[in-house]
PDB file of N, CA and C in Angstrom:
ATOM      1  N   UNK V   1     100.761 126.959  99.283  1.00  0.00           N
ATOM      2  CA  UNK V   1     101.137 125.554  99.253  1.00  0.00           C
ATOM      3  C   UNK V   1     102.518 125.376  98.631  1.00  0.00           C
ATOM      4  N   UNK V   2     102.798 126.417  97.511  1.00  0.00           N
ATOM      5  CA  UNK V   2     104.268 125.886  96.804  1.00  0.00           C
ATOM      6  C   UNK V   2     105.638 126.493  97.430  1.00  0.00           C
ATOM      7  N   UNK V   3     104.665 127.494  98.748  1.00  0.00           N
ATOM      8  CA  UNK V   3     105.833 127.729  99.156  1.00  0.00           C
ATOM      9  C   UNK V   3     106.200 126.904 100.376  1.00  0.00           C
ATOM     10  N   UNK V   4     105.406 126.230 101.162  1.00  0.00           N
ATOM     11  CA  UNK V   4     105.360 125.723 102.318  1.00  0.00           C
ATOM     12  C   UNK V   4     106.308 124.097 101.885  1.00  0.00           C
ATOM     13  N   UNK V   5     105.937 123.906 100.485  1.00  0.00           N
ATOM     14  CA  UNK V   5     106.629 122.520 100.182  1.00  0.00           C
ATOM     15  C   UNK V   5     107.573 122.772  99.742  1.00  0.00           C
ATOM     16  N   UNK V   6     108.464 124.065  99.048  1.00  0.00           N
ATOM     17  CA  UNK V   6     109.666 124.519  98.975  1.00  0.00           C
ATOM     18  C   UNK V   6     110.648 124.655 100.574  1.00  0.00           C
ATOM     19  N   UNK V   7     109.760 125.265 101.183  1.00  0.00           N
ATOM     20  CA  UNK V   7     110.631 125.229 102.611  1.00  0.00           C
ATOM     21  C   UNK V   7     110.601 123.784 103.459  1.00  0.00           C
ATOM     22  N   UNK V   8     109.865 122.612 103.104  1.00  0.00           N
ATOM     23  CA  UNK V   8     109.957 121.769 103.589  1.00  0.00           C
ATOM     24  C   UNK V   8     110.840 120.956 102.619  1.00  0.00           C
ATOM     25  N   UNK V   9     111.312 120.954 101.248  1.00  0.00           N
ATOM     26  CA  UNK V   9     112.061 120.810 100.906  1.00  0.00           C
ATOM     27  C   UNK V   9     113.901 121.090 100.912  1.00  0.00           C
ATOM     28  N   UNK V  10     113.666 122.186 101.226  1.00  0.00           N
ATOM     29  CA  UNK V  10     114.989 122.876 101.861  1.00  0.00           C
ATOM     30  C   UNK V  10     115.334 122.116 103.020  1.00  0.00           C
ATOM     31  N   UNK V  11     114.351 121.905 103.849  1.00  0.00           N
ATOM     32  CA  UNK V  11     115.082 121.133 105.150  1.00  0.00           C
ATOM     33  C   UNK V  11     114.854 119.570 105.218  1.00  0.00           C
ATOM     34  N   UNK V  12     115.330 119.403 103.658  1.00  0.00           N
ATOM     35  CA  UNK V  12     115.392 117.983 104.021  1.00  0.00           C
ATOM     36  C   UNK V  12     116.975 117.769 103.100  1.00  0.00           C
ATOM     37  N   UNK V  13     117.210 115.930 103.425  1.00  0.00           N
ATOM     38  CA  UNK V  13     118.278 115.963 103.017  1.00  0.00           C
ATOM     39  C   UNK V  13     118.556 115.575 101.741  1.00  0.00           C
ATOM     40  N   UNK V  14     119.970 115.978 101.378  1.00  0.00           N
ATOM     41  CA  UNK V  14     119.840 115.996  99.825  1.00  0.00           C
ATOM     42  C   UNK V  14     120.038 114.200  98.967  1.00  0.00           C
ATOM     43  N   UNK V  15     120.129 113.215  99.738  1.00  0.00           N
ATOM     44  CA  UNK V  15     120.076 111.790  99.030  1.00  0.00           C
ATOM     45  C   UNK V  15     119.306 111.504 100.227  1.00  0.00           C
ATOM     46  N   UNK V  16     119.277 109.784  99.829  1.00  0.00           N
ATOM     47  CA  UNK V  16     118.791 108.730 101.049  1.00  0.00           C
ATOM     48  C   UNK V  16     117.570 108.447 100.636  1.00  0.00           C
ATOM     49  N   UNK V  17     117.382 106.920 100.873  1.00  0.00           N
ATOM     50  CA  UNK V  17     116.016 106.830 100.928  1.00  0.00           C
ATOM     51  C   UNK V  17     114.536 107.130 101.227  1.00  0.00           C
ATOM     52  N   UNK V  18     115.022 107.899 102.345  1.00  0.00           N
ATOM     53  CA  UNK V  18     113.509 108.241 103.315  1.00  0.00           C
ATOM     54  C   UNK V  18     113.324 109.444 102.490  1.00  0.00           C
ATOM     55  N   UNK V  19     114.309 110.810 102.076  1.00  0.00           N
ATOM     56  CA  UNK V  19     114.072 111.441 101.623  1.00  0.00           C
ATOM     57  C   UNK V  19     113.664 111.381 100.019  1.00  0.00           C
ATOM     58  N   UNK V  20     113.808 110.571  99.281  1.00  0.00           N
ATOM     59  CA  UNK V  20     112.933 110.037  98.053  1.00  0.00           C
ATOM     60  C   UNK V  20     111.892 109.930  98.373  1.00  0.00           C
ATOM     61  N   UNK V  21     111.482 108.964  99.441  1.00  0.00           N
ATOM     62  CA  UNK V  21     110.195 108.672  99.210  1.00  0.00           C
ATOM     63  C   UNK V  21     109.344 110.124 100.111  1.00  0.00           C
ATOM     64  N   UNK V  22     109.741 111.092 100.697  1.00  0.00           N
ATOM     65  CA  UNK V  22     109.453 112.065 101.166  1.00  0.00           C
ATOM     66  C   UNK V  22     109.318 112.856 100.204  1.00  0.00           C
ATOM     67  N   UNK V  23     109.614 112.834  99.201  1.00  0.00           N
ATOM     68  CA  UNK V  23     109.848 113.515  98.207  1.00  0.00           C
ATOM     69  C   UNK V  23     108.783 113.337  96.880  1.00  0.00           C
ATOM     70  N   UNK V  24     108.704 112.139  96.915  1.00  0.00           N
ATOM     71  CA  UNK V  24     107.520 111.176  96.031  1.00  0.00           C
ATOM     72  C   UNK V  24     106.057 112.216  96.350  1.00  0.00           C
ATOM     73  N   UNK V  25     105.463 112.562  95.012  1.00  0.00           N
ATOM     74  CA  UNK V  25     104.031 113.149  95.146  1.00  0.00           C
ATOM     75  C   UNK V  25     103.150 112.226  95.122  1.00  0.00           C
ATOM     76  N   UNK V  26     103.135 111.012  95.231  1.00  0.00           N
ATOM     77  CA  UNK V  26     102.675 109.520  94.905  1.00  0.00           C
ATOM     78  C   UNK V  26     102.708 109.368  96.795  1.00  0.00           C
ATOM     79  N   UNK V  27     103.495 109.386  96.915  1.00  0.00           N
ATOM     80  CA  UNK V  27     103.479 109.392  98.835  1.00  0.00           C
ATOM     81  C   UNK V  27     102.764 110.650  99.816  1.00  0.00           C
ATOM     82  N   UNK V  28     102.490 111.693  99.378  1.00  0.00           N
ATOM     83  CA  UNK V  28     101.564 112.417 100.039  1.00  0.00           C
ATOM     84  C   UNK V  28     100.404 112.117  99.214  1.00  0.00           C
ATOM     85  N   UNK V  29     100.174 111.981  98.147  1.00  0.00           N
ATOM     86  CA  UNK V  29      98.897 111.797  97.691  1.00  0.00           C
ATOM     87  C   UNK V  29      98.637 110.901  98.687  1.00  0.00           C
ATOM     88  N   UNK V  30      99.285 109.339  98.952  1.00  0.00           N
ATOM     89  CA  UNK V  30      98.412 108.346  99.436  1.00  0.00           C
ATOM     90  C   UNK V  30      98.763 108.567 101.119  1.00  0.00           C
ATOM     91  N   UNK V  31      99.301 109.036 101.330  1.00  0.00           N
ATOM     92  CA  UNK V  31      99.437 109.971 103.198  1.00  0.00           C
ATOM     93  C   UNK V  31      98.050 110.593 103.153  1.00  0.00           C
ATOM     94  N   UNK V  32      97.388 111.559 102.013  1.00  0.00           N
ATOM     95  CA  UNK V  32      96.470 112.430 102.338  1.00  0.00           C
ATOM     96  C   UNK V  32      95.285 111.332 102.651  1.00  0.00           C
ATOM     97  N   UNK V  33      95.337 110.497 101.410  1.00  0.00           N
ATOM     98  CA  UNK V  33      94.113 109.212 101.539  1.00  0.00           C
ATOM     99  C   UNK V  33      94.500 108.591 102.746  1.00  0.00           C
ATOM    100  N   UNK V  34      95.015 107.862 103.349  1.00  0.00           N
ATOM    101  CA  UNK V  34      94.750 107.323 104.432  1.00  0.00           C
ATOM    102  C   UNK V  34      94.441 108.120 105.672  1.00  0.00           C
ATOM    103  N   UNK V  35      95.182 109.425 105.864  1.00  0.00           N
ATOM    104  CA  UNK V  35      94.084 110.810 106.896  1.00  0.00           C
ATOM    105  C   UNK V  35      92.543 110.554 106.441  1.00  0.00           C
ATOM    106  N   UNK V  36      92.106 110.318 104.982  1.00  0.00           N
ATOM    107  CA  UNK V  36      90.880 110.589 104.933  1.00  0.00           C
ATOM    108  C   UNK V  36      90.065 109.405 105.012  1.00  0.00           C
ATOM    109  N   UNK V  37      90.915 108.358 104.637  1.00  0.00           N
ATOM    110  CA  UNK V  37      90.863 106.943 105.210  1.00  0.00           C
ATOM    111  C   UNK V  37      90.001 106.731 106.855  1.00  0.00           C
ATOM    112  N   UNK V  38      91.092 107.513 107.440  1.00  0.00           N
ATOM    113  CA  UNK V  38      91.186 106.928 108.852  1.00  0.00           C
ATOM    114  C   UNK V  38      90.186 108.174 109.554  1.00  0.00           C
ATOM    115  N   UNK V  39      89.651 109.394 108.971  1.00  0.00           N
ATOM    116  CA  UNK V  39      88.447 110.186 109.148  1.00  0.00           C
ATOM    117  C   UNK V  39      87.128 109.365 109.024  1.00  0.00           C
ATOM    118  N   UNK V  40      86.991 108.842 107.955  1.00  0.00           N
ATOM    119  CA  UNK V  40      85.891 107.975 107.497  1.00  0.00           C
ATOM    120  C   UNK V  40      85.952 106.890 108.761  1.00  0.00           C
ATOM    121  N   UNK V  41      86.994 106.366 108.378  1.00  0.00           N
ATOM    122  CA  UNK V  41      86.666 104.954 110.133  1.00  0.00           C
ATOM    123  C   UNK V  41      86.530 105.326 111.584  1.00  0.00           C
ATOM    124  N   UNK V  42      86.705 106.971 111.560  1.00  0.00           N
ATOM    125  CA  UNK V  42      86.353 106.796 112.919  1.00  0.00           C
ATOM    126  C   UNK V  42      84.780 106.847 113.283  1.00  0.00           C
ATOM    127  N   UNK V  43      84.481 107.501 111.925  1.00  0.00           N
ATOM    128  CA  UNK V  43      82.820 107.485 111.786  1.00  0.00           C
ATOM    129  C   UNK V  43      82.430 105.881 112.299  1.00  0.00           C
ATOM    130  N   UNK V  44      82.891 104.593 111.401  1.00  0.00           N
ATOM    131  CA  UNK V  44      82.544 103.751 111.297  1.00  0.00           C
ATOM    132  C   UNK V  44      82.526 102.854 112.791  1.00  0.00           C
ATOM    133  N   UNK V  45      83.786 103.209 113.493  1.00  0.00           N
ATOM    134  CA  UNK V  45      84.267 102.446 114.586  1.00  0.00           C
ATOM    135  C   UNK V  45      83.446 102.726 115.864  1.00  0.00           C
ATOM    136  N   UNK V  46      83.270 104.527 115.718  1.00  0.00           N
ATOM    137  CA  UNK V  46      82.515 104.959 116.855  1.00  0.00           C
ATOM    138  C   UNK V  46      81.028 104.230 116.629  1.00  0.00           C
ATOM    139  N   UNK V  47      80.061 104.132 115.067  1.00  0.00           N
ATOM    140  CA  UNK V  47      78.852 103.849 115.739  1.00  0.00           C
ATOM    141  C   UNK V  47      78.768 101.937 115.588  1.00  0.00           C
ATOM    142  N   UNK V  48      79.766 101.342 114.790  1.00  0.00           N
ATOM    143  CA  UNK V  48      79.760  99.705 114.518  1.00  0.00           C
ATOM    144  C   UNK V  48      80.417  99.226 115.922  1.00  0.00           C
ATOM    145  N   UNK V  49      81.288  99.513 116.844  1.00  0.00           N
ATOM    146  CA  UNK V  49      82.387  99.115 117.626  1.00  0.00           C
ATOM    147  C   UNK V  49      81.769  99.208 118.839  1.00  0.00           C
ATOM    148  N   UNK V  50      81.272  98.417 120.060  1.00  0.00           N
ATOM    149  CA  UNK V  50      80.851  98.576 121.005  1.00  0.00           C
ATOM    150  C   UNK V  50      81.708  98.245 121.932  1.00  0.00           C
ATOM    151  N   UNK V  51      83.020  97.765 121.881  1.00  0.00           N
ATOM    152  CA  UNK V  51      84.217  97.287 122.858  1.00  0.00           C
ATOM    153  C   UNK V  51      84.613  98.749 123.026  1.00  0.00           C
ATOM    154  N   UNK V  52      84.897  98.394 124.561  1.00  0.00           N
ATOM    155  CA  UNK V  52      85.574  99.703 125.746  1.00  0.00           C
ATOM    156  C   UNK V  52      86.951  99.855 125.330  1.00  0.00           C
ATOM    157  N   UNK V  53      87.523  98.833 125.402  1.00  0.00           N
ATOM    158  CA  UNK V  53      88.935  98.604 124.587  1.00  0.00           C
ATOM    159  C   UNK V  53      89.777  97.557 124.046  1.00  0.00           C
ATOM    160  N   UNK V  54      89.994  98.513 122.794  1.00  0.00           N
ATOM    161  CA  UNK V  54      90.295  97.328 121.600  1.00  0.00           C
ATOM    162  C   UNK V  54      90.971  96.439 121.857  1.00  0.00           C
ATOM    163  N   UNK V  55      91.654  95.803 122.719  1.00  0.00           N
ATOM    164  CA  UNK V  55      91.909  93.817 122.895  1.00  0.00           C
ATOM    165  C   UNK V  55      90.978  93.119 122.802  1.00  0.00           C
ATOM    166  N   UNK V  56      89.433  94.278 123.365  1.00  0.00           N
ATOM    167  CA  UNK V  56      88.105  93.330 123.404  1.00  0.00           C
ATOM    168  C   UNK V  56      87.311  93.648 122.282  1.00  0.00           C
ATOM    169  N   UNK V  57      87.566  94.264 120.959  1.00  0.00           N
ATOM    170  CA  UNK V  57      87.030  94.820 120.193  1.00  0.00           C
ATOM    171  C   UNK V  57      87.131  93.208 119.192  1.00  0.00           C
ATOM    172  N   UNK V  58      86.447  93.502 118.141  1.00  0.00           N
ATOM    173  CA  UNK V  58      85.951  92.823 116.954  1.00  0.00           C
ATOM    174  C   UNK V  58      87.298  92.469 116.243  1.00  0.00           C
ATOM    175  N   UNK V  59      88.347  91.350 115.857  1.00  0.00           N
ATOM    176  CA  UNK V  59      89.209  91.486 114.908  1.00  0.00           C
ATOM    177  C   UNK V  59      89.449  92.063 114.198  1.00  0.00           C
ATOM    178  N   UNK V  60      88.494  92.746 113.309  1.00  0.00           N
ATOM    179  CA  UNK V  60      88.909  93.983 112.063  1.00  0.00           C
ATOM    180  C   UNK V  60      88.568  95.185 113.088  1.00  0.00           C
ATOM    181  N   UNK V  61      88.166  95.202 113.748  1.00  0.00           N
ATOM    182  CA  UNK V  61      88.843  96.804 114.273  1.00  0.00           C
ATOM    183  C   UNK V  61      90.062  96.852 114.754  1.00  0.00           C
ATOM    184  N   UNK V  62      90.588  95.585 115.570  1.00  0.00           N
ATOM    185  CA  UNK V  62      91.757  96.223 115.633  1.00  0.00           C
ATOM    186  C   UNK V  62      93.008  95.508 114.940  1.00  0.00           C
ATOM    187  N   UNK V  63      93.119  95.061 113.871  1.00  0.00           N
ATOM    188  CA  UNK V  63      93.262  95.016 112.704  1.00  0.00           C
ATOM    189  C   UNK V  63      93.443  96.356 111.776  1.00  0.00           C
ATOM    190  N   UNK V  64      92.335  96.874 111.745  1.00  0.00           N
ATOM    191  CA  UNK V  64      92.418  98.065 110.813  1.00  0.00           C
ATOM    192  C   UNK V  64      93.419  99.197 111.923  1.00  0.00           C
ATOM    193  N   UNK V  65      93.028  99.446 113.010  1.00  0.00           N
ATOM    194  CA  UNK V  65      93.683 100.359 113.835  1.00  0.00           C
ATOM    195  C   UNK V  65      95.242 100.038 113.945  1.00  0.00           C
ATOM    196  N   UNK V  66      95.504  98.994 113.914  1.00  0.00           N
ATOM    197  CA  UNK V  66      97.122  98.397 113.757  1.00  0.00           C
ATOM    198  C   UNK V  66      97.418  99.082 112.487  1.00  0.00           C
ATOM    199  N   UNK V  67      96.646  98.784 111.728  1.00  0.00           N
ATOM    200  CA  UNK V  67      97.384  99.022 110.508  1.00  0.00           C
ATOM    201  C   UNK V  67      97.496 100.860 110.084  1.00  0.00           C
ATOM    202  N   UNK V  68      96.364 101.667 110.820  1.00  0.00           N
ATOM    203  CA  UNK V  68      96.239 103.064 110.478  1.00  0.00           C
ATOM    204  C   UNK V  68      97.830 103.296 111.290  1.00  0.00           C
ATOM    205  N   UNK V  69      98.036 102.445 112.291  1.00  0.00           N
ATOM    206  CA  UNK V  69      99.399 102.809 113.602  1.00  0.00           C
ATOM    207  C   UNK V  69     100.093 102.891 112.827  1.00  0.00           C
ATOM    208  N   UNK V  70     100.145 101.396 112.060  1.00  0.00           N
ATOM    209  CA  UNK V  70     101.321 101.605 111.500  1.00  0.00           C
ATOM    210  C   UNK V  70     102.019 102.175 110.205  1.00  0.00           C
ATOM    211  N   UNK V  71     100.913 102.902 109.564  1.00  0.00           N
ATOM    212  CA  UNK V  71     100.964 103.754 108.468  1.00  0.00           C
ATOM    213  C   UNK V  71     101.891 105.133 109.032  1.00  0.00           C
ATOM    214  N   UNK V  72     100.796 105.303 109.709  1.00  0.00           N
ATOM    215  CA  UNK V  72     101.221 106.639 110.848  1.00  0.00           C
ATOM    216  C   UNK V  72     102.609 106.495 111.486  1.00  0.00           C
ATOM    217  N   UNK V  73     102.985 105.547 111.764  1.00  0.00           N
ATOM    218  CA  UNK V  73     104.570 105.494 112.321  1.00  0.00           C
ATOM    219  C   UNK V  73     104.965 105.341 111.255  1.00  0.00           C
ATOM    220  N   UNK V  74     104.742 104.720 109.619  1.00  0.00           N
ATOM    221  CA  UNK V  74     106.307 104.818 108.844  1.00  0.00           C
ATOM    222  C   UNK V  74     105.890 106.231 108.902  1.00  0.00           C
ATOM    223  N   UNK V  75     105.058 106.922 108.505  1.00  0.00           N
ATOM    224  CA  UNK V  75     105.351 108.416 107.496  1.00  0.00           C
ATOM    225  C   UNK V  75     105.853 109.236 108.929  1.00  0.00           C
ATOM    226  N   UNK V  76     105.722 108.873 109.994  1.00  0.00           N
ATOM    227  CA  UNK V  76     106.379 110.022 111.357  1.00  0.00           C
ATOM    228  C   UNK V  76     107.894 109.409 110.899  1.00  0.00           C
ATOM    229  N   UNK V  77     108.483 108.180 110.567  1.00  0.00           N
ATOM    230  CA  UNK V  77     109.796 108.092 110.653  1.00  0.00           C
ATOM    231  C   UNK V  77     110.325 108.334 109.021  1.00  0.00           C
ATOM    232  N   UNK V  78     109.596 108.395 108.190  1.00  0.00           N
ATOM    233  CA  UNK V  78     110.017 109.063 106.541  1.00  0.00           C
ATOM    234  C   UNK V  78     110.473 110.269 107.170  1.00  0.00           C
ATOM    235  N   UNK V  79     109.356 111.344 107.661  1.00  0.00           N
ATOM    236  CA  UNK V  79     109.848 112.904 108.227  1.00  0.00           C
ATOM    237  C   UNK V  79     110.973 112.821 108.719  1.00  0.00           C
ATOM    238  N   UNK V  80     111.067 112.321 109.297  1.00  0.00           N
ATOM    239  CA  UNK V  80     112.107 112.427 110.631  1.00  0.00           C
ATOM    240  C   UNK V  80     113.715 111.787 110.007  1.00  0.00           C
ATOM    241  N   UNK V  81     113.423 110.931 109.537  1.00  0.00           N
ATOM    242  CA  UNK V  81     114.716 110.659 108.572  1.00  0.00           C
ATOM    243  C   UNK V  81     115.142 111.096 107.192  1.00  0.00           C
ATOM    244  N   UNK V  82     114.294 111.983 106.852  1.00  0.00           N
ATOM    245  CA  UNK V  82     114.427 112.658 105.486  1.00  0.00           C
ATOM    246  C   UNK V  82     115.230 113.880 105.980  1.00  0.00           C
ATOM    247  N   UNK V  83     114.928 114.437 107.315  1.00  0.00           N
ATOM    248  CA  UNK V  83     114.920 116.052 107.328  1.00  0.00           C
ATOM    249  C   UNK V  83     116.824 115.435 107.387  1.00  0.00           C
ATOM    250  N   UNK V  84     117.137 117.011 107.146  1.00  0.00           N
ATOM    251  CA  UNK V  84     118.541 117.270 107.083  1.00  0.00           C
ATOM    252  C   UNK V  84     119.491 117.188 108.406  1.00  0.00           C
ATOM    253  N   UNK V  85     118.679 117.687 109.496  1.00  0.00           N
ATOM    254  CA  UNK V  85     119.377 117.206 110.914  1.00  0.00           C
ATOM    255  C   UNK V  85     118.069 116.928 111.831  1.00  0.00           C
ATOM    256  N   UNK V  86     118.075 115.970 113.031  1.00  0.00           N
ATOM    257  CA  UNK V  86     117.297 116.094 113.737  1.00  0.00           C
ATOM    258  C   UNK V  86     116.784 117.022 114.227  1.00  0.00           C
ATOM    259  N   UNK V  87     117.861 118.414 114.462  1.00  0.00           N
ATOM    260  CA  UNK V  87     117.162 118.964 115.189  1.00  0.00           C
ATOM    261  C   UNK V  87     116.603 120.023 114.410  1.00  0.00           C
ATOM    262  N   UNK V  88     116.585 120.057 112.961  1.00  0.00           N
ATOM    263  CA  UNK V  88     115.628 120.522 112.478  1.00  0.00           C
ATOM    264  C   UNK V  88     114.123 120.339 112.605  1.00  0.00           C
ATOM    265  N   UNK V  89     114.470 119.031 112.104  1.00  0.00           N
ATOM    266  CA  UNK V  89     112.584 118.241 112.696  1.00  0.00           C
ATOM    267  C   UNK V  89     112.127 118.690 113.721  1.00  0.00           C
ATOM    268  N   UNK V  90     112.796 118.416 114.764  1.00  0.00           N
ATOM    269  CA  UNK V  90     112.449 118.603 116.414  1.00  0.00           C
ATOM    270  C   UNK V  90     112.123 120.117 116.400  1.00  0.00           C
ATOM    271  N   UNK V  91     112.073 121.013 115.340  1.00  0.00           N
ATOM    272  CA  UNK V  91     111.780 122.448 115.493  1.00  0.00           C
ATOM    273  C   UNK V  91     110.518 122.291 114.502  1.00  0.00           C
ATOM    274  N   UNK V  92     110.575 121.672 113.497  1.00  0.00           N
ATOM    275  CA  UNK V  92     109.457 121.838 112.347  1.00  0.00           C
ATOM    276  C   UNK V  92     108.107 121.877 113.481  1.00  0.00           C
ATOM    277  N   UNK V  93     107.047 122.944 113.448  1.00  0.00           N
ATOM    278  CA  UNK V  93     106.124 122.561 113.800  1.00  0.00           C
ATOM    279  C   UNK V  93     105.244 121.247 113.330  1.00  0.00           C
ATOM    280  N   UNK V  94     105.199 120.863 111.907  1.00  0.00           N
ATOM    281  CA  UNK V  94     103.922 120.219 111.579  1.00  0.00           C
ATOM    282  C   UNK V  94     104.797 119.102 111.930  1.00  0.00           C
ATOM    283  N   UNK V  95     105.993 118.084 112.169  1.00  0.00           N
ATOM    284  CA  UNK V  95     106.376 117.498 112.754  1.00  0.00           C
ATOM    285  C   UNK V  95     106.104 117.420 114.598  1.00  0.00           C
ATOM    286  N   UNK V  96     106.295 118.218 114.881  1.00  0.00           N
ATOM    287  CA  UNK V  96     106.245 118.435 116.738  1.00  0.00           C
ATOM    288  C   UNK V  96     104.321 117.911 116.598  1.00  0.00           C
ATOM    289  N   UNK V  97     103.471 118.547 116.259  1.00  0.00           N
ATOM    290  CA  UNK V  97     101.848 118.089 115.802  1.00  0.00           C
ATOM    291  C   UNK V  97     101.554 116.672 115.594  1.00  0.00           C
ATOM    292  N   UNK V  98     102.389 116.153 114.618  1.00  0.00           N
ATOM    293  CA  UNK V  98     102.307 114.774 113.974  1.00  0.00           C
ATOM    294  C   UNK V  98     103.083 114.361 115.188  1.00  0.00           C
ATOM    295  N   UNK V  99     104.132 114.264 115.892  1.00  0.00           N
ATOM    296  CA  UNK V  99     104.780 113.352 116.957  1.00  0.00           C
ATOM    297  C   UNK V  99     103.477 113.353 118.270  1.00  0.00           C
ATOM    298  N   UNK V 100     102.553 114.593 118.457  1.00  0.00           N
ATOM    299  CA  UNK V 100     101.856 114.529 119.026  1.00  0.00           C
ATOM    300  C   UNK V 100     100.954 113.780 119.000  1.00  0.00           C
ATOM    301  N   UNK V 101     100.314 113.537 117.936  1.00  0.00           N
ATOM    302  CA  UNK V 101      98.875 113.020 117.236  1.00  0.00           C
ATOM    303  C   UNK V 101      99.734 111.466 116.918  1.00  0.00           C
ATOM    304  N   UNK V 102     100.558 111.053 117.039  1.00  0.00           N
ATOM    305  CA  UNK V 102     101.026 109.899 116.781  1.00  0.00           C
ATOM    306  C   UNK V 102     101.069 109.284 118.572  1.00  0.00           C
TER     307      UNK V 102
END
């Protein structure tokens, strides 16, 4: 682990905002909670949620799903604007994964 966050440190950049808060252990802590967040709701959605698709779903489902989106898009654009060049990112695997899963 301390080495994987050393080399993801290396390829990021050395000021700027995105990279602070990329940097923040306060920001992956609460990145990890909302993955485990949004594990737990799919439990919830698959057996509470009987809409085919969410326009026709319940207000707080898609409500909550907006909001997992949009968690998930800042921290894909923290990465992506922290790293040191784009086309570093665009090589990072666990980035290329996360652009996927996003």
């Amino acid at each position: 682990e301390a080495s994987r966050r050393t080399l993801l440190s290396e390829r990021m950049a050395k000021d700027g905002c995105a990279q602070n808060i990329a940097r923040n252990p306060k920001f992956e802590q609460l990145s990890l909670s909302v993955v485990l967040i949004n594990s737990l709701w799919f439990w919830i959605d698959t057996d509470l949620n009987d809409a085919v698709l969410l326009p026709h779903a319940h207000w707080a489902f898609q409500l909550t799903e907006h909001l997992f989106c949009f968690f998930f898009l800042f921290e894909w654009l923290v990465q992506l604007l922290s790293s040191a060049s784009r086309r570093i990112a665009l090589r990072d695997p666990w980035f290329i994964l996360n652009s996927f899963l996003l």
